[in-house]
């Protein structure tokens, strides 16, 4: 590939190179695309998912963030002149897995404080501690972490109301989990998501959902999004007989209002007698 960042603007050489490698598929197990600390992975995700040459031969297995435990806090605190989100925050927000490297260079208290902060920004990412970049590959590769059904495996506690725990979140970027029972009105929910993405796509780094729709029988639906790019469809397994129809949502982004998001989503619930 040509020199330069593959994420600042996904260029034809990325598609060309991966297209050429597809003809040698039996020669490798996976492809690692290393961006830079300044990179936004969204264009790569978009290209792989929407370009037929890419989606026919590749899938995104995981978005991994390599973080320097010794210096990450300073980078998270960097203020951009225009008030926008700095690159370190974006990298953490996008990640499915965070490799927290150089943990041997900080105290247990410093590490604990940083991990707590990472959970505030992205509590749905798996944090893997490493030293000298020695990462356990079996916890990173081939796990299909970037998939629509990953929300089915999240700890139920992730969806607890943080306000009830008296946690005051001052992070510009944060993760919000929402859950409630009932069946959604498909048209109302689609309109809500269209409006949300039209107005806030740039602020929403990752979105995920587990949905029950009125009139769709036992079909369980899931979705996953990066900015405005959303993948949606039925889950592999339906709702079980007697299972609570609990909708779950994950939002990771900038300036999120959990109460407002919850209110708007619950207004999408199907109500008998209303169309």
XYZ file of N, CA and C in Angstrom:
825
model
N 0.836 -1.198 0.000
C 0.000 0.000 0.000
C 0.870 1.246 0.000
N 0.296 2.351 -0.463
C 1.008 3.614 -0.422
C 1.168 4.053 1.031
N 2.180 4.899 1.272
C 2.365 5.420 2.622
C 1.225 6.355 2.976
N 0.997 6.494 4.280
C -0.043 7.413 4.731
C -1.093 6.710 5.555
N -1.912 7.492 6.219
C -2.943 6.952 7.100
C -4.117 6.419 6.287
N -4.483 5.171 6.525
C -5.567 4.564 5.748
C -6.928 5.071 6.189
N -6.994 5.774 7.323
C -8.296 6.151 7.871
C -8.691 7.595 7.586
N -7.699 8.465 7.391
C -8.062 9.863 7.174
C -8.997 9.989 5.978
N -8.710 9.245 4.938
C -9.636 9.115 3.814
C -9.314 7.777 3.180
N -10.271 6.844 3.258
C -10.005 5.509 2.735
C -9.860 5.597 1.230
N -8.699 5.262 0.758
C -8.389 5.452 -0.649
C -8.495 4.142 -1.413
N -8.396 4.278 -2.744
C -8.543 3.112 -3.600
C -7.490 2.055 -3.369
N -6.301 2.469 -2.857
C -5.249 1.476 -2.692
C -5.576 0.474 -1.597
N -6.391 0.873 -0.608
C -6.808 -0.068 0.429
C -7.682 -1.156 -0.182
N -8.666 -0.759 -0.982
C -9.542 -1.714 -1.644
C -8.749 -2.570 -2.628
N -7.844 -1.932 -3.356
C -7.049 -2.660 -4.334
C -6.173 -3.722 -3.671
N -5.488 -3.329 -2.588
C -4.586 -4.255 -1.905
C -5.344 -5.424 -1.287
N -6.447 -5.139 -0.601
C -7.235 -6.218 -0.001
C -7.856 -7.093 -1.086
N -8.214 -6.484 -2.221
C -8.750 -7.263 -3.324
C -7.733 -8.246 -3.874
N -6.483 -7.811 -3.962
C -5.420 -8.693 -4.446
C -5.151 -9.819 -3.455
N -5.210 -9.495 -2.164
C -4.969 -10.515 -1.143
C -6.074 -11.564 -1.111
N -7.268 -11.187 -1.532
C -8.391 -12.129 -1.512
C -8.123 -13.340 -2.404
N -7.307 -13.159 -3.434
C -6.989 -14.282 -4.328
C -6.016 -15.261 -3.677
N -5.416 -14.854 -2.560
C -4.483 -15.721 -1.826
C -5.056 -16.091 -0.457
N -6.366 -16.221 -0.383
C -7.056 -16.396 0.893
C -6.532 -17.569 1.709
N -6.067 -18.628 1.065
C -5.608 -19.808 1.794
C -4.231 -19.605 2.427
N -3.578 -18.501 2.108
C -2.221 -18.270 2.596
C -2.176 -17.563 3.947
N -3.320 -17.105 4.459
C -3.315 -16.378 5.736
C -4.626 -16.599 6.480
N -4.579 -16.386 7.791
C -5.763 -16.570 8.634
C -6.522 -15.268 8.850
N -5.795 -14.154 8.910
C -6.428 -12.866 9.180
C -5.532 -11.751 8.663
N -6.097 -10.574 8.537
C -5.349 -9.384 8.145
C -5.474 -8.359 9.264
N -4.337 -7.870 9.729
C -4.332 -6.814 10.742
C -4.084 -5.486 10.048
N -5.017 -4.564 10.174
C -4.847 -3.223 9.631
C -4.440 -2.300 10.770
N -3.194 -1.904 10.785
C -2.718 -0.995 11.815
C -2.902 0.431 11.336
N -3.700 1.173 12.064
C -3.888 2.583 11.709
C -2.823 3.374 12.463
N -3.140 4.522 12.950
C -2.211 5.289 13.774
C -2.987 5.833 14.956
N -2.284 6.450 15.886
C -2.960 7.037 17.039
C -3.872 8.182 16.673
N -3.766 8.653 15.430
C -4.609 9.765 14.978
C -5.749 9.296 14.101
N -5.917 7.976 13.994
C -6.832 7.443 12.989
C -8.244 7.221 13.505
N -9.192 7.431 12.622
C -10.600 7.140 12.869
C -10.920 5.847 12.110
N -11.265 4.765 12.790
C -11.508 3.495 12.100
C -12.817 3.434 11.332
N -13.687 4.412 11.508
C -15.002 4.360 10.868
C -14.932 4.209 9.351
N -14.052 4.940 8.630
C -14.012 4.759 7.170
C -13.634 3.347 6.747
N -12.753 2.690 7.517
C -12.384 1.316 7.182
C -13.586 0.395 7.374
N -14.283 0.550 8.492
C -15.469 -0.268 8.759
C -16.493 -0.068 7.645
N -16.709 1.187 7.271
C -17.687 1.506 6.232
C -17.303 0.841 4.900
N -16.010 0.914 4.554
C -15.547 0.353 3.288
C -15.724 -1.159 3.249
N -15.329 -1.835 4.314
C -15.423 -3.295 4.354
C -16.873 -3.754 4.305
N -17.767 -3.013 4.940
C -19.161 -3.444 5.014
C -19.980 -3.071 3.786
N -19.575 -2.040 3.060
C -20.422 -1.559 1.962
C -19.850 -1.827 0.576
N -18.550 -2.067 0.487
C -17.951 -2.369 -0.810
C -18.091 -3.865 -1.082
N -18.805 -4.259 -2.143
C -19.035 -5.686 -2.408
C -17.743 -6.499 -2.503
N -16.695 -5.911 -3.074
C -15.420 -6.629 -3.182
C -14.853 -6.958 -1.816
N -15.147 -6.083 -0.836
C -14.649 -6.291 0.521
C -15.578 -7.216 1.317
N -16.864 -6.916 1.311
C -17.806 -7.671 2.155
C -17.953 -9.123 1.710
N -17.663 -9.413 0.433
C -17.738 -10.791 -0.047
C -16.557 -11.632 0.433
N -15.480 -10.970 0.839
C -14.260 -11.696 1.200
C -13.785 -11.453 2.632
N -14.276 -10.380 3.251
C -13.774 -10.019 4.577
C -14.920 -9.621 5.511
N -14.653 -9.738 6.791
C -15.532 -9.178 7.816
C -14.649 -8.564 8.901
N -15.177 -7.569 9.587
C -14.449 -6.962 10.698
C -14.548 -7.910 11.890
N -13.419 -8.382 12.376
C -13.405 -9.282 13.535
C -13.447 -8.502 14.835
N -12.684 -7.425 14.905
C -12.635 -6.644 16.140
C -11.919 -5.326 15.886
N -12.308 -4.305 16.619
C -11.579 -3.033 16.627
C -10.799 -2.991 17.934
N -9.479 -2.953 17.830
C -8.605 -3.049 18.996
C -7.860 -1.734 19.191
N -7.854 -1.255 20.419
C -7.135 -0.037 20.769
C -5.944 -0.407 21.648
N -4.739 -0.037 21.214
C -3.539 -0.245 22.015
C -3.273 1.030 22.798
N -3.326 0.950 24.122
C -3.216 2.131 24.971
C -2.001 2.043 25.891
N -1.332 3.153 26.062
C -0.155 3.265 26.918
C -0.614 3.620 28.331
N -0.548 2.657 29.232
C -1.060 2.856 30.590
C -0.338 3.997 31.307
N 0.904 4.198 30.974
C 1.716 5.223 31.636
C 1.306 6.628 31.226
N 0.923 6.810 29.956
C 0.693 8.162 29.439
C -0.731 8.414 28.942
N -1.591 7.405 28.967
C -2.929 7.554 28.383
C -3.740 8.658 29.034
N -3.671 8.762 30.351
C -4.487 9.767 31.055
C -4.213 11.166 30.516
N -2.945 11.476 30.269
C -2.601 12.801 29.753
C -3.203 13.019 28.375
N -3.198 11.978 27.549
C -3.770 12.107 26.206
C -5.292 12.251 26.256
N -5.930 11.554 27.177
C -7.381 11.681 27.317
C -7.784 13.096 27.736
N -6.881 13.771 28.443
C -7.177 15.116 28.942
C -6.810 16.220 27.959
N -6.202 15.855 26.827
C -5.805 16.872 25.857
C -7.032 17.631 25.349
N -6.929 18.951 25.351
C -8.036 19.790 24.893
C -7.787 20.233 23.459
N -8.768 20.008 22.592
C -8.663 20.442 21.199
C -9.071 21.916 21.112
N -8.411 22.683 20.259
C -8.714 24.117 20.153
C -10.179 24.412 19.848
N -10.794 23.551 19.043
C -12.189 23.798 18.649
C -13.190 23.116 19.574
N -12.683 22.501 20.666
C -13.582 21.836 21.612
C -14.048 20.468 21.176
N -13.507 19.949 20.073
C -13.911 18.632 19.589
C -13.248 17.527 20.405
N -13.655 16.289 20.142
C -13.144 15.141 20.891
C -11.733 14.820 20.412
N -10.794 14.633 21.360
C -9.430 14.314 20.941
C -9.338 12.857 20.478
N -8.229 12.545 19.813
C -8.085 11.242 19.158
C -8.039 10.093 20.151
N -7.444 10.307 21.314
C -7.354 9.237 22.313
C -8.740 8.815 22.784
N -9.605 9.776 23.035
C -10.977 9.472 23.443
C -11.712 8.709 22.347
N -11.508 9.121 21.094
C -12.177 8.441 19.988
C -11.716 6.990 19.871
N -10.416 6.765 20.015
C -9.890 5.409 19.903
C -10.497 4.492 20.957
N -10.569 4.977 22.191
C -11.158 4.186 23.275
C -12.642 3.940 23.014
N -13.341 4.962 22.530
C -14.781 4.850 22.296
C -15.113 3.833 21.212
N -14.305 3.748 20.170
C -14.572 2.842 19.053
C -14.262 1.385 19.381
N -13.431 1.131 20.384
C -12.827 -0.193 20.571
C -13.795 -1.270 21.063
N -13.577 -2.486 20.559
C -14.188 -3.677 21.144
C -13.288 -4.231 22.243
N -11.987 -4.043 22.049
C -10.998 -4.494 23.025
C -9.936 -3.416 23.196
N -9.503 -3.223 24.440
C -8.468 -2.237 24.743
C -7.272 -2.969 25.340
N -6.141 -2.931 24.626
C -4.913 -3.516 25.149
C -4.228 -2.458 25.994
N -4.274 -2.623 27.300
C -3.685 -1.651 28.213
C -2.242 -2.068 28.478
N -1.338 -1.468 27.712
C 0.070 -1.857 27.751
C 0.855 -1.059 28.800
N 2.032 -1.568 29.167
C 2.935 -0.943 30.137
C 2.324 -0.855 31.536
N 1.515 -1.843 31.897
C 0.907 -1.825 33.234
C 1.961 -1.994 34.324
N 3.145 -2.476 33.938
C 4.224 -2.641 34.923
C 4.905 -1.330 35.280
N 4.554 -0.261 34.557
C 5.196 1.028 34.809
C 4.356 1.956 35.668
N 3.214 1.471 36.142
C 2.349 2.303 36.991
C 2.018 1.555 38.270
N 1.557 2.276 39.271
C 1.161 1.648 40.530
C -0.210 1.014 40.383
N -0.564 0.140 41.298
C -1.877 -0.510 41.272
C -2.989 0.535 41.370
N -2.768 1.570 42.152
C -3.774 2.627 42.309
C -3.955 3.405 41.011
N -2.841 3.734 40.340
C -2.917 4.458 39.066
C -3.628 3.624 38.012
N -3.324 2.340 37.977
C -3.963 1.456 36.995
C -5.460 1.340 37.263
N -5.823 1.176 38.515
C -7.237 1.051 38.877
C -8.011 2.315 38.513
N -7.402 3.464 38.763
C -8.053 4.743 38.435
C -8.262 4.871 36.930
N -7.243 4.486 36.142
C -7.351 4.579 34.687
C -8.390 3.609 34.147
N -8.425 2.393 34.658
C -9.403 1.407 34.188
C -10.823 1.856 34.496
N -11.013 2.501 35.636
C -12.338 3.026 35.977
C -12.750 4.104 34.981
N -11.784 4.912 34.584
C -12.083 5.965 33.607
C -12.399 5.368 32.243
N -11.669 4.341 31.848
C -11.938 3.680 30.574
C -13.338 3.081 30.557
N -13.774 2.531 31.692
C -15.124 1.951 31.768
C -16.191 3.027 31.631
N -15.892 4.239 32.089
C -16.843 5.333 31.932
C -16.993 5.710 30.462
N -15.865 5.766 29.762
C -15.886 6.130 28.341
C -16.496 5.012 27.504
N -16.062 3.772 27.760
C -16.543 2.627 26.984
C -16.573 1.393 27.896
N -17.668 1.231 28.605
C -17.755 0.125 29.551
C -18.058 -1.207 28.875
N -18.270 -1.178 27.562
C -18.586 -2.412 26.844
C -17.362 -3.048 26.197
N -16.229 -2.357 26.239
C -14.990 -2.907 25.679
C -14.292 -3.781 26.722
N -13.647 -4.843 26.251
C -12.864 -5.712 27.124
C -11.464 -5.128 27.277
N -11.044 -4.905 28.526
C -9.707 -4.379 28.789
C -8.767 -5.551 29.077
N -7.677 -5.630 28.304
C -6.695 -6.704 28.449
C -5.359 -6.077 28.852
N -4.865 -6.411 30.030
C -3.608 -5.850 30.515
C -2.421 -6.561 29.874
N -1.433 -5.772 29.437
C -0.244 -6.348 28.812
C 1.019 -5.618 29.286
N 2.135 -6.291 29.133
C 3.443 -5.708 29.392
C 4.314 -5.916 28.163
N 5.030 -4.866 27.758
C 5.926 -4.928 26.600
C 5.196 -5.429 25.349
N 3.908 -5.072 25.252
C 3.067 -5.401 24.085
C 2.918 -6.893 23.843
N 3.113 -7.709 24.877
C 2.923 -9.155 24.728
C 1.446 -9.468 24.945
N 0.731 -9.536 23.855
C -0.720 -9.687 23.930
C -1.135 -11.130 23.683
N -2.111 -11.623 24.443
C -2.637 -12.978 24.222
C -3.538 -13.000 22.990
N -3.047 -13.522 21.883
C -3.780 -13.472 20.622
C -5.116 -14.208 20.689
N -5.202 -15.230 21.553
C -6.457 -15.977 21.635
C -7.571 -15.155 22.274
N -7.225 -14.012 22.864
C -8.239 -13.111 23.431
C -8.517 -11.920 22.522
N -7.874 -11.934 21.351
C -8.007 -10.792 20.444
C -8.526 -11.205 19.076
N -7.931 -12.239 18.489
C -8.249 -12.622 17.121
C -9.242 -13.778 17.046
N -10.041 -13.766 16.001
C -10.942 -14.883 15.731
C -12.113 -15.023 16.673
N -12.470 -13.955 17.380
C -13.572 -14.020 18.348
C -14.842 -13.355 17.830
N -14.753 -12.715 16.666
C -15.908 -12.044 16.073
C -16.556 -11.073 17.055
N -15.714 -10.262 17.694
C -16.204 -9.295 18.681
C -17.051 -8.202 18.038
N -16.731 -7.871 16.784
C -17.478 -6.843 16.074
C -18.610 -7.514 15.309
N -19.706 -7.773 16.004
C -20.853 -8.393 15.343
C -22.131 -7.920 15.992
N -23.220 -8.011 15.265
C -24.483 -7.458 15.738
C -24.970 -8.112 17.025
N -24.619 -9.387 17.238
C -25.160 -10.119 18.371
C -24.298 -10.021 19.628
N -23.237 -9.221 19.585
C -22.379 -9.099 20.760
C -23.137 -8.548 21.959
N -24.186 -7.768 21.720
C -24.963 -7.200 22.823
C -25.641 -8.291 23.657
N -25.840 -9.472 23.068
C -26.490 -10.563 23.788
C -25.614 -11.107 24.914
N -24.304 -10.844 24.839
C -23.377 -11.412 25.829
C -22.955 -10.407 26.890
N -23.459 -9.190 26.843
C -23.039 -8.181 27.801
C -23.569 -8.475 29.204
N -22.784 -8.106 30.190
C -23.184 -8.228 31.590
C -24.440 -7.383 31.814
N -25.501 -7.970 32.389
C -26.730 -7.203 32.635
C -26.506 -5.935 33.455
N -25.485 -5.940 34.298
C -25.202 -4.765 35.126
C -24.769 -3.565 34.290
N -24.317 -3.808 33.064
C -23.885 -2.709 32.209
C -25.038 -1.766 31.889
N -26.264 -2.258 32.004
C -27.414 -1.455 31.620
C -28.073 -0.766 32.810
N -27.450 -0.866 33.985
C -28.001 -0.201 35.163
C -27.950 1.309 34.990
N -28.880 1.981 35.649
C -28.939 3.438 35.604
C -27.820 3.995 36.469
N -26.864 4.673 35.842
C -25.730 5.209 36.592
C -26.170 6.280 37.582
N -27.249 6.997 37.276
C -27.709 8.045 38.189
C -28.080 7.473 39.540
N -28.606 6.249 39.539
C -29.007 5.623 40.790
C -27.792 5.277 41.643
N -26.627 5.183 41.007
C -25.409 4.865 41.741
C -24.673 6.136 42.163
N -25.284 7.296 41.877
C -24.697 8.577 42.263
C -23.328 8.800 41.639
N -23.173 8.370 40.394
C -21.910 8.584 39.696
C -22.052 9.831 38.826
N -21.159 10.807 39.063
C -21.216 12.036 38.275
C -20.200 11.931 37.157
N -20.658 11.826 35.942
C -19.790 11.588 34.793
C -19.445 12.912 34.122
N -18.149 13.241 34.125
C -17.697 14.487 33.528
C -16.997 14.275 32.188
N -16.976 13.030 31.689
C -16.295 12.754 30.435
C -17.073 13.331 29.254
N -16.327 13.889 28.292
C -16.949 14.389 27.070
C -17.534 13.231 26.265
N -16.814 12.091 26.263
C -17.281 10.875 25.607
C -17.626 9.847 26.672
N -18.745 9.191 26.526
C -19.169 8.209 27.527
C -19.989 7.105 26.875
N -20.216 6.046 27.632
C -21.043 4.937 27.148
C -22.309 4.855 27.991
N -23.422 4.618 27.321
C -24.725 4.573 27.975
C -25.409 3.259 27.614
N -25.888 2.552 28.621
C -26.663 1.338 28.403
C -28.086 1.540 28.894
N -29.055 1.144 28.085
C -30.473 1.336 28.415
C -31.211 0.027 28.191
N -32.127 -0.311 29.101
C -32.953 -1.501 28.900
C -34.340 -1.263 29.461
N -35.346 -1.838 28.826
C -36.716 -1.797 29.320
C -37.518 -2.872 28.598
N -38.590 -3.328 29.237
C -39.406 -4.392 28.667
C -40.510 -3.830 27.774
N -41.008 -4.686 26.896
C -42.090 -4.300 26.006
C -41.724 -4.558 24.563
N -42.669 -4.297 23.670
C -42.419 -4.443 22.235
C -42.511 -3.082 21.572
N -41.577 -2.823 20.680
C -41.493 -1.534 20.017
C -42.412 -1.471 18.802
N -42.874 -0.267 18.515
C -43.603 0.003 17.281
C -42.552 0.233 16.214
N -42.501 -0.601 15.184
C -41.420 -0.565 14.189
C -41.302 0.796 13.521
N -42.419 1.371 13.113
C -42.374 2.651 12.407
C -41.875 3.766 13.320
N -42.358 3.789 14.561
C -41.926 4.838 15.491
C -40.434 4.723 15.795
N -39.965 3.480 15.986
C -38.549 3.287 16.290
C -37.684 3.688 15.096
N -38.091 3.302 13.889
C -37.321 3.669 12.700
C -37.245 5.184 12.534
N -38.341 5.869 12.810
C -38.345 7.326 12.698
C -37.417 7.946 13.743
N -37.429 7.386 14.954
C -36.548 7.896 16.003
C -35.080 7.745 15.595
N -34.710 6.565 15.098
C -33.322 6.316 14.721
C -32.912 7.182 13.535
N -33.800 7.380 12.586
C -33.484 8.237 11.437
C -33.212 9.661 11.888
N -34.043 10.163 12.793
C -33.852 11.524 13.303
C -32.568 11.623 14.111
N -32.321 10.617 14.951
C -31.132 10.625 15.798
C -29.861 10.634 14.961
N -29.814 9.782 13.941
C -28.614 9.687 13.108
C -28.450 10.915 12.216
N -29.547 11.491 11.798
C -29.461 12.701 10.983
C -28.880 13.865 11.802
N -29.271 13.922 13.073
C -28.863 15.050 13.902
C -27.563 14.802 14.664
N -27.270 13.519 15.002
C -26.163 13.252 15.918
C -25.164 12.212 15.413
N -25.181 11.872 14.141
C -24.321 10.793 13.646
C -22.852 11.018 13.975
N -22.386 12.252 13.840
C -20.975 12.542 14.100
C -20.609 12.314 15.560
N -21.582 12.453 16.454
C -21.327 12.295 17.894
C -21.463 10.851 18.358
N -22.073 9.998 17.548
C -22.316 8.606 17.939
C -21.251 7.708 17.318
N -20.307 7.244 18.130
C -19.238 6.402 17.615
C -19.704 4.962 17.417
N -20.371 4.405 18.410
C -20.873 3.032 18.318
C -22.305 2.995 18.869
N -23.160 2.227 18.216
C -24.512 1.975 18.711
C -24.826 0.496 18.527
N -25.581 -0.064 19.467
C -25.982 -1.464 19.381
C -27.377 -1.599 19.983
N -28.085 -2.625 19.546
C -29.417 -2.808 20.091
C -29.918 -4.234 19.995
N -30.748 -4.599 20.946
C -31.495 -5.857 20.974
C -32.959 -5.471 21.074
N -33.781 -5.896 20.116
C -35.117 -5.342 19.985
C -36.209 -6.400 19.882
N -37.358 -6.055 20.457
C -38.579 -6.826 20.268
C -39.592 -5.907 19.594
N -40.122 -6.324 18.443
C -41.095 -5.517 17.708
C -42.478 -6.148 17.781
N -43.468 -5.306 17.977
C -44.858 -5.764 17.949
C -45.188 -6.309 16.566
N -45.877 -7.447 16.532
C -46.324 -8.022 15.275
C -45.283 -8.875 14.574
N -44.121 -9.099 15.209
C -43.067 -9.895 14.577
C -42.870 -11.254 15.246
N -43.879 -11.694 15.990
C -43.820 -13.018 16.593
C -42.647 -13.171 17.544
N -41.940 -14.282 17.435
C -40.816 -14.574 18.326
C -39.471 -14.121 17.754
N -39.496 -13.379 16.658
C -38.235 -12.951 16.051
C -37.558 -11.893 16.915
N -36.316 -12.134 17.240
C -35.503 -11.202 18.018
C -34.622 -10.444 17.031
N -34.585 -9.120 17.138
C -33.811 -8.304 16.210
C -32.609 -7.673 16.907
N -31.541 -7.491 16.149
C -30.337 -6.849 16.663
C -29.833 -5.836 15.629
N -29.110 -4.831 16.114
C -28.471 -3.898 15.187
C -27.147 -3.425 15.770
N -26.288 -2.941 14.883
C -25.008 -2.386 15.287
C -24.656 -1.264 14.329
N -24.125 -0.163 14.875
C -23.798 0.968 14.025
C -22.482 1.620 14.382
N -21.861 2.203 13.365
C -20.694 3.065 13.518
C -21.049 4.379 12.833
N -21.188 5.449 13.619
C -21.713 6.710 13.092
C -23.064 6.432 12.429
N -23.222 6.857 11.162
C -24.532 6.705 10.505
C -24.702 5.364 9.805
N -23.659 4.531 9.773
C -23.730 3.231 9.104
C -24.302 2.183 10.063
N -25.511 1.685 9.776
C -26.208 0.745 10.663
C -26.433 -0.585 9.942
N -26.125 -1.676 10.636
C -26.486 -3.018 10.166
C -27.589 -3.551 11.067
N -28.652 -4.069 10.453
C -29.840 -4.472 11.212
C -30.373 -5.779 10.660
N -30.869 -6.641 11.543
C -31.456 -7.883 11.070
C -31.892 -8.772 12.207
N -32.481 -9.928 11.888
C -32.921 -10.872 12.933
C -31.721 -11.552 13.591
N -31.858 -11.826 14.875
C -30.829 -12.573 15.589
C -30.892 -14.042 15.169
N -29.839 -14.783 15.470
C -29.791 -16.189 15.087
C -30.833 -17.014 15.847
N -31.095 -16.619 17.093
C -32.068 -17.362 17.897
C -33.251 -16.472 18.255
N -34.470 -17.004 18.227
C -35.662 -16.201 18.536
C -35.843 -16.028 20.043
N -36.849 -15.245 20.412
C -37.223 -15.146 21.817
C -37.733 -16.507 22.291
N -37.278 -16.926 23.451
C -37.736 -18.201 24.000
C -39.140 -18.045 24.588
N -39.840 -19.139 24.663
C -41.170 -19.108 25.263
C -41.052 -18.686 26.725
N -41.782 -17.660 27.096
C -41.750 -17.170 28.468
C -40.626 -16.188 28.769
N -39.730 -15.956 27.803
C -38.607 -15.030 28.021
C -39.120 -13.590 28.052
N -38.599 -12.788 28.983
C -38.979 -11.384 29.057
C -38.530 -10.656 27.794
N -39.441 -9.925 27.185
C -39.097 -9.156 25.985
C -38.411 -7.857 26.421
N -37.125 -7.944 26.699
C -36.368 -6.814 27.211
C -35.504 -6.212 26.093
N -35.817 -4.977 25.739
C -35.033 -4.258 24.742
C -33.775 -3.706 25.400
N -32.641 -3.788 24.688
C -31.379 -3.278 25.219
C -30.711 -2.392 24.163
N -30.122 -1.301 24.636
C -29.475 -0.363 23.725
C -28.124 0.065 24.297
N -27.170 0.249 23.416
C -25.838 0.743 23.771
C -25.541 1.953 22.901
N -25.151 3.041 23.538
C -24.712 4.236 22.819
C -23.357 4.649 23.388
N -22.386 4.833 22.509
C -21.073 5.340 22.908
C -20.812 6.577 22.064
N -20.672 7.717 22.728
C -20.507 8.934 21.951
C -20.311 10.169 22.797
N -20.477 11.296 22.150
C -20.205 12.600 22.745
C -21.484 13.248 23.262
N -21.397 13.788 24.472
C -22.504 14.562 25.067
C -23.830 13.800 25.031
N -23.825 12.590 25.569
C -25.036 11.770 25.582
C -25.874 12.074 26.825
N -27.167 12.181 26.631
C -28.104 12.419 27.724
C -28.904 11.135 27.923
N -28.548 10.373 28.946
C -29.176 9.078 29.156
C -30.685 9.206 29.378
N -31.091 10.186 30.167
C -32.512 10.353 30.469
C -33.306 10.677 29.208
N -32.764 11.539 28.369
C -33.457 11.920 27.142
C -33.534 10.761 26.163
N -32.430 10.000 26.046
C -32.434 8.836 25.157
C -33.448 7.796 25.634
N -33.483 7.558 26.937
C -34.422 6.584 27.500
C -35.860 7.009 27.234
N -36.154 8.269 27.480
C -37.497 8.807 27.265
C -37.920 8.645 25.809
N -37.026 9.012 24.891
C -37.352 8.941 23.462
C -37.554 7.503 23.006
N -36.735 6.582 23.508
C -36.867 5.175 23.125
C -38.155 4.567 23.675
N -38.487 4.898 24.906
C -39.700 4.334 25.504
C -40.956 4.881 24.846
N -40.856 6.032 24.229
C -41.990 6.562 23.475
C -42.242 5.763 22.201
N -41.267 4.904 21.835
C -41.415 4.045 20.652
C -42.129 2.733 20.977
N -42.457 2.496 22.235
C -43.154 1.272 22.611
C -44.549 1.233 21.986
N -44.947 0.054 21.544
C -46.277 -0.121 20.955
C -47.332 0.063 22.032
N -48.359 0.815 21.689
C -49.465 1.055 22.615
C -50.752 0.627 21.923
N -51.483 -0.230 22.565
C -52.717 -0.775 22.007
C -53.663 0.358 21.650
N -54.155 0.328 20.402
C -55.125 1.333 19.971
C -54.504 2.496 19.229
N -53.147 2.606 19.266
C -52.487 3.684 18.535
C -51.766 3.114 17.326
N -51.798 3.850 16.232
C -51.156 3.409 14.994
C -49.903 4.224 14.740
